[in-house]
Structures are given as structure tokens and as C-alpha cells.
Amino acid sequence: MPEGDSVLRAAARLHTALAGRTLTRSDLRVPRFATADLTGRTTLDVTPRGKHLLARFEGGLTLHSHLRMDGAWHVFPAGAKWRGGPDYEIRAILGTAEHTAVGYRLPVLELIRTAEEDRVVGHLGPDLLGPDWDPDRAAANLLAAPDRPLGEALLDQRNLAGIGNIYKAEVCFLAQVTPWTPVGALPAATVTRLASAAQRLLAANIGDRPAHRNTTGSRLRGQDLFVYGRAHRPCLRCGTPIREAPQDDRPTYWCPRCQTGPTPG
């Protein structure tokens, strides 16, 4: 499940392969942009913004993509066999003399003017892994709707950009409150510390590491996350079985002993 850390790693791979190089192949396999041709343009940079990817090209064009649940960008040496899914799932191909970047199952893919990027990412809150990160601003955004459940507020990219369902569950565990706790029930200083903790978790997982995340610091197999995906298994802190219930149509995990606050009936 792509979240801010995995999107940043994807952007880094794309930037390394494409930036400063001229495109020798361009194929956008979505109806609206099927006739667009970027061949001959130089890639200027590939930048992540929350869960969004912005690939900028000379001439003032940006290819905007969003991975959502299943999307992925893969980079291959020129001439290598592609591995990432069947051909019918390919939505974009960007090739240079050295590498080919292939986008699979991209639910969002659009070519826009670079000057108009705010149209697609201007609504986002401070990026947990970006230069605009500001925990005080993120906390103020969260507290602007005090009756909203914390888990839902954390997933709202307008508040802070980069958190997905995994980090939502892990951050709530570290804050020792359930995801259904109203944001306004927490002291403002606690919300600021919570936002800072979320940033530290994502930052700790952006290095050259396997795709799985680690929020516990443990090297033991099956103990890399505190609660996410651990339904009915013992809490790593107290041994109580972890519980699971949907929140906003997504599976949500919590420890009924370590975390206080409201829970689903």
C-alpha cells in the first residue's frame, strides 16, 4: 500500500533514471492523453508531493500520477524484460537510452502545465517528508475539526500529506488513543507531538530498505508493526489480542488495553 515513504522512494528511483536525460520513448496509455508525445524532451526532475508524483519536463509540462492502492512505477535497464504485471495494466512508458520507466495500474495519470501544478496538489497539507513540513500547521489543520475521529483526520491529505492506513494505525497506537477518539479530545500539544511522531516514522522508513515498514524497531519476524495487520495476535507491549474494525471502509487496528478512547459498538 503506497504511503508517503514509498512514494518518495519511487520518486527517487524515477529521478535517478530520468532526470537530465532526453526521452527516446513516450507512451501514455490513457484515453485523454493517448496522443501526447514527450519524446525529445528532457526530464528536469521527479518530485513527490504527499502521495502524488510530479515528473517535470522541459517546455513546462508535468506528468502527474497517483499510486493509490495498487499503482506502481518500475524502472528497468533499456532492453530488459519488464516485470510488474501484464501489459494491459501498463498506463505509462517513459524511456531513455539507458532506462525505461513503466507505470502499472496508475489510477491517476494526467499531463498538465507545470505552472498549474497547484490545481492537483495545492489542496494538500504540509508534506511529512517535504521541505514544507510544519508540525504546528499540521496540528492546526487536525484541530480545525475537533469532533472528527483522529484516524479519519490523519488520512485526510488536506491536513497533512503522506499518511496512509498503516501509519494511521501505528501513530494512534503510539499516541495511546483509539482511531475513533475525537481530535478535540486531545490537548493541542499532544496533537503537535503526534504529528511530529508521524513524520519521524515515515522518515525512518525512507532509506534503502525492503518494501515492508518497521515502526517498532524490532528485527524479529512478525514484530515490525505494533498493531497494523495483527488482528487477534498479542499486543507487543501488553499481550492483549489486537482488535480490528472498519473505519471509513478501511480495516483499522488497535490494542484495547494500550489505547484509550471510543471504539465501534
Short mmCIF file of C-alpha atoms in Angstrom, two decimals:
data_model
loop_
_atom_site.label_atom_id
_atom_site.label_comp_id
_atom_site.label_asym_id
_atom_site.label_seq_id
_atom_site.Cartn_x
_atom_site.Cartn_y
_atom_site.Cartn_z
CA MET A 1 0.00 0.00 0.00
CA PRO A 2 1.85 3.13 -1.18
CA GLU A 3 2.22 5.78 1.51
CA GLY A 4 4.42 8.84 1.70
CA ASP A 5 7.64 6.92 2.30
CA SER A 6 7.17 4.51 -0.60
CA VAL A 7 6.13 7.35 -2.92
CA LEU A 8 9.31 9.22 -2.01
CA ARG A 9 11.39 6.14 -2.83
CA ALA A 10 9.57 5.75 -6.15
CA ALA A 11 10.27 9.40 -6.98
CA ALA A 12 13.96 8.92 -6.15
CA ARG A 13 14.21 5.90 -8.47
CA LEU A 14 12.48 7.76 -11.29
CA HIS A 15 14.59 10.87 -10.76
CA THR A 16 17.83 8.88 -10.84
CA ALA A 17 16.82 7.11 -14.04
CA LEU A 18 15.28 10.02 -15.95
CA ALA A 19 16.45 13.42 -14.71
CA GLY A 20 18.76 15.25 -17.08
CA ARG A 21 18.15 12.73 -19.85
CA THR A 22 16.22 13.03 -23.11
CA LEU A 23 13.20 10.81 -23.59
CA THR A 24 13.52 8.43 -26.53
CA ARG A 25 10.15 6.82 -25.87
CA SER A 26 6.85 8.14 -24.56
CA ASP A 27 3.57 6.24 -24.34
CA LEU A 28 0.67 7.41 -22.15
CA ARG A 29 -2.00 4.73 -22.23
CA VAL A 30 -4.98 6.68 -21.00
CA PRO A 31 -7.58 7.91 -23.49
CA ARG A 32 -7.28 11.61 -22.73
CA PHE A 33 -3.52 11.71 -23.31
CA ALA A 34 -3.02 8.81 -25.70
CA THR A 35 -1.82 11.13 -28.47
CA ALA A 36 0.54 13.16 -26.24
CA ASP A 37 4.21 12.66 -27.09
CA LEU A 38 7.03 13.64 -24.75
CA THR A 39 9.75 12.15 -26.94
CA GLY A 40 12.68 14.50 -27.34
CA ARG A 41 12.03 16.37 -24.12
CA THR A 42 14.48 16.35 -21.22
CA THR A 43 13.24 15.30 -17.79
CA LEU A 44 14.01 18.07 -15.32
CA ASP A 45 13.11 16.31 -12.08
CA VAL A 46 10.71 13.89 -10.42
CA THR A 47 9.31 15.20 -7.16
CA PRO A 48 6.98 13.59 -4.61
CA ARG A 49 4.21 15.62 -3.00
CA GLY A 50 2.49 13.59 -0.31
CA LYS A 51 1.23 10.54 -2.22
CA HIS A 52 1.49 12.29 -5.59
CA LEU A 53 4.32 12.10 -8.12
CA LEU A 54 5.24 15.03 -10.34
CA ALA A 55 7.59 14.35 -13.28
CA ARG A 56 8.58 17.66 -14.84
CA PHE A 57 9.82 18.05 -18.42
CA GLU A 58 11.32 20.89 -20.39
CA GLY A 59 8.74 23.00 -22.12
CA GLY A 60 6.72 23.48 -18.94
CA LEU A 61 4.96 20.12 -18.80
CA THR A 62 4.37 17.88 -15.76
CA LEU A 63 3.20 14.27 -15.71
CA HIS A 64 1.11 13.88 -12.57
CA SER A 65 0.45 10.39 -11.21
CA HIS A 66 -1.03 8.94 -8.03
CA LEU A 67 -0.50 5.33 -6.97
CA ARG A 68 -3.48 4.96 -4.61
CA MET A 69 -3.83 1.29 -3.59
CA ASP A 70 -2.27 -0.72 -6.42
CA GLY A 71 -0.30 1.60 -8.68
CA ALA A 72 3.46 1.28 -9.11
CA TRP A 73 6.34 2.67 -11.15
CA HIS A 74 9.15 0.29 -12.08
CA VAL A 75 12.48 1.20 -13.64
CA PHE A 76 14.34 -1.23 -15.91
CA PRO A 77 17.62 -1.07 -17.84
CA ALA A 78 17.00 -0.36 -21.50
CA GLY A 79 16.23 -3.62 -23.29
CA ALA A 80 15.50 -5.57 -20.10
CA LYS A 81 12.30 -7.56 -19.70
CA TRP A 82 9.62 -5.71 -17.80
CA ARG A 83 8.19 -7.25 -14.63
CA GLY A 84 5.33 -5.56 -12.84
CA GLY A 85 2.16 -7.02 -14.26
CA PRO A 86 0.52 -7.90 -17.58
CA ASP A 87 0.83 -5.48 -20.48
CA TYR A 88 -2.82 -4.45 -20.25
CA GLU A 89 -2.11 -2.91 -16.81
CA ILE A 90 0.56 -0.56 -18.19
CA ARG A 91 -0.55 3.06 -18.16
CA ALA A 92 2.71 4.89 -18.96
CA ILE A 93 6.10 4.25 -20.54
CA LEU A 94 8.96 6.75 -20.37
CA GLY A 95 12.21 5.64 -21.94
CA THR A 96 15.73 6.99 -22.31
CA ALA A 97 18.81 5.45 -23.89
CA GLU A 98 19.69 3.93 -20.51
CA HIS A 99 16.43 3.16 -18.71
CA THR A 100 12.73 2.59 -19.15
CA ALA A 101 10.19 3.66 -16.51
CA VAL A 102 6.91 1.75 -16.66
CA GLY A 103 3.81 2.76 -14.71
CA TYR A 104 1.43 -0.06 -13.83
CA ARG A 105 -2.20 0.26 -12.69
CA LEU A 106 -1.96 4.03 -12.23
CA PRO A 107 -5.45 5.23 -11.30
CA VAL A 108 -4.45 8.85 -11.85
CA LEU A 109 -2.30 9.90 -14.81
CA GLU A 110 -2.53 13.30 -16.42
CA LEU A 111 -0.30 15.67 -18.34
CA ILE A 112 -0.59 19.26 -17.12
CA ARG A 113 1.24 22.54 -17.36
CA THR A 114 3.91 22.82 -14.67
CA ALA A 115 2.57 26.27 -13.84
CA GLU A 116 -0.76 24.63 -12.98
CA GLU A 117 0.51 22.00 -10.51
CA ASP A 118 -1.37 23.69 -7.69
CA ARG A 119 -4.56 22.52 -9.36
CA VAL A 120 -3.70 18.90 -8.43
CA VAL A 121 -1.59 19.25 -5.26
CA GLY A 122 -2.36 22.74 -3.95
CA HIS A 123 -5.02 21.39 -1.60
CA LEU A 124 -2.55 19.21 0.31
CA GLY A 125 -1.44 19.94 3.84
CA PRO A 126 2.25 20.07 4.82
CA ASP A 127 4.17 17.12 3.40
CA LEU A 128 5.56 14.88 6.15
CA LEU A 129 8.64 14.21 4.00
CA GLY A 130 8.81 17.51 2.14
CA PRO A 131 10.57 20.83 2.64
CA ASP A 132 7.28 22.43 3.67
CA TRP A 133 6.82 20.16 6.70
CA ASP A 134 5.47 22.13 9.67
CA PRO A 135 4.13 20.16 12.66
CA ASP A 136 2.38 23.21 14.11
CA ARG A 137 0.49 23.82 10.87
CA ALA A 138 -0.37 20.14 10.61
CA ALA A 139 -1.69 20.15 14.18
CA ALA A 140 -3.75 23.27 13.50
CA ASN A 141 -5.28 21.58 10.46
CA LEU A 142 -6.16 18.49 12.51
CA LEU A 143 -7.69 20.56 15.31
CA ALA A 144 -9.79 22.63 12.89
CA ALA A 145 -12.42 19.87 13.02
CA PRO A 146 -12.34 18.89 16.73
CA ASP A 147 -15.24 16.42 16.52
CA ARG A 148 -13.64 14.39 13.75
CA PRO A 149 -12.19 10.96 14.68
CA LEU A 150 -8.42 11.06 14.80
CA GLY A 151 -7.97 8.19 12.35
CA GLU A 152 -10.08 9.89 9.69
CA ALA A 153 -8.34 13.22 10.25
CA LEU A 154 -4.90 11.65 9.84
CA LEU A 155 -5.89 10.14 6.49
CA ASP A 156 -7.21 13.44 5.17
CA GLN A 157 -4.35 14.66 2.99
CA ARG A 158 -5.60 18.23 3.33
CA ASN A 159 -4.43 18.13 6.95
CA LEU A 160 -1.01 16.57 6.43
CA ALA A 161 0.20 14.76 3.33
CA GLY A 162 1.71 11.29 3.31
CA ILE A 163 -0.08 9.19 5.94
CA GLY A 164 -1.93 6.05 4.81
CA ASN A 165 -3.81 3.36 6.67
CA ILE A 166 -0.72 1.64 8.06
CA TYR A 167 0.79 4.74 9.61
CA LYS A 168 -2.64 5.86 10.82
CA ALA A 169 -2.93 2.74 12.97
CA GLU A 170 0.66 2.90 14.17
CA VAL A 171 0.53 6.61 15.08
CA CYS A 172 -2.68 6.13 17.06
CA PHE A 173 -1.07 3.26 18.95
CA LEU A 174 1.98 5.35 19.81
CA ALA A 175 -0.33 8.15 20.97
CA GLN A 176 -2.14 5.57 23.15
CA VAL A 177 -5.58 6.57 21.86
CA THR A 178 -8.03 4.77 19.58
CA PRO A 179 -8.54 5.97 15.99
CA TRP A 180 -12.14 6.91 16.93
CA THR A 181 -11.03 9.44 19.52
CA PRO A 182 -12.19 12.97 18.56
CA VAL A 183 -9.21 15.14 17.72
CA GLY A 184 -10.53 17.83 20.04
CA ALA A 185 -10.35 15.44 23.00
CA LEU A 186 -6.57 15.66 22.83
CA PRO A 187 -4.55 18.61 24.15
CA ALA A 188 -3.15 20.78 21.37
CA ALA A 189 0.41 19.98 22.45
CA THR A 190 -0.35 16.26 22.16
CA VAL A 191 -1.64 16.71 18.60
CA THR A 192 1.56 18.55 17.67
CA ARG A 193 3.69 15.75 19.18
CA LEU A 194 1.55 13.21 17.35
CA ALA A 195 2.19 14.96 14.02
CA SER A 196 5.92 15.07 14.76
CA ALA A 197 5.89 11.36 15.63
CA ALA A 198 4.21 10.59 12.30
CA GLN A 199 6.95 12.48 10.49
CA ARG A 200 9.67 10.58 12.34
CA LEU A 201 8.07 7.23 11.49
CA LEU A 202 7.91 8.00 7.78
CA ALA A 203 11.41 9.47 7.74
CA ALA A 204 12.79 6.34 9.41
CA ASN A 205 11.42 4.23 6.56
CA ILE A 206 12.64 6.13 3.50
CA GLY A 207 16.12 4.67 3.30
CA ASP A 208 17.38 1.86 1.10
CA ARG A 209 15.29 -0.84 2.72
CA PRO A 210 12.83 -3.58 1.75
CA ALA A 211 9.26 -2.62 0.88
CA HIS A 212 7.90 -3.61 4.31
CA ARG A 213 7.80 -0.98 7.01
CA ASN A 214 9.13 -1.06 10.54
CA THR A 215 7.69 1.12 13.28
CA THR A 216 8.74 -0.92 16.31
CA GLY A 217 12.49 -1.09 15.84
CA SER A 218 12.36 -4.86 16.32
CA ARG A 219 14.27 -7.15 13.99
CA LEU A 220 12.15 -10.16 14.91
CA ARG A 221 9.99 -11.57 12.17
CA GLY A 222 6.35 -10.53 12.52
CA GLN A 223 7.13 -7.79 15.01
CA ASP A 224 7.86 -4.91 12.65
CA LEU A 225 4.47 -3.21 13.25
CA PHE A 226 2.70 -2.61 16.55
CA VAL A 227 -0.92 -3.16 15.51
CA TYR A 228 -1.50 -2.95 11.75
CA GLY A 229 -2.33 -6.35 10.29
CA ARG A 230 -2.06 -8.02 13.69
CA ALA A 231 -5.74 -8.71 14.41
CA HIS A 232 -6.20 -11.36 17.15
CA ARG A 233 -2.43 -11.53 17.74
CA PRO A 234 -0.98 -10.43 21.09
CA CYS A 235 -0.04 -6.79 21.54
CA LEU A 236 3.73 -6.44 21.54
CA ARG A 237 3.52 -4.33 24.71
CA CYS A 238 0.83 -5.88 26.89
CA GLY A 239 -0.11 -9.20 25.25
CA THR A 240 -3.79 -8.31 24.78
CA PRO A 241 -5.19 -9.52 21.44
CA ILE A 242 -5.23 -6.75 18.83
CA ARG A 243 -8.69 -5.86 17.56
CA GLU A 244 -9.84 -4.90 14.09
CA ALA A 245 -12.86 -2.97 12.81
CA PRO A 246 -13.61 -0.83 9.75
CA GLN A 247 -13.19 2.92 9.85
CA ASP A 248 -14.21 4.84 6.75
CA ASP A 249 -14.34 1.50 4.88
CA ARG A 250 -10.74 0.61 5.78
CA PRO A 251 -9.54 -2.04 8.21
CA THR A 252 -8.36 -0.39 11.40
CA TYR A 253 -6.36 -1.97 14.23
CA TRP A 254 -5.90 -1.08 17.88
CA CYS A 255 -5.00 -2.54 21.26
CA PRO A 256 -7.98 -2.37 23.65
CA ARG A 257 -5.67 -2.11 26.65
CA CYS A 258 -2.89 0.21 25.49
CA GLN A 259 -5.20 2.61 23.69
CA THR A 260 -7.99 4.52 25.41
CA GLY A 261 -10.98 6.19 23.83
CA PRO A 262 -14.15 5.27 21.93
CA THR A 263 -14.38 2.14 19.82
CA PRO A 264 -17.01 0.79 17.41
CA GLY A 265 -20.04 -0.80 19.02
#
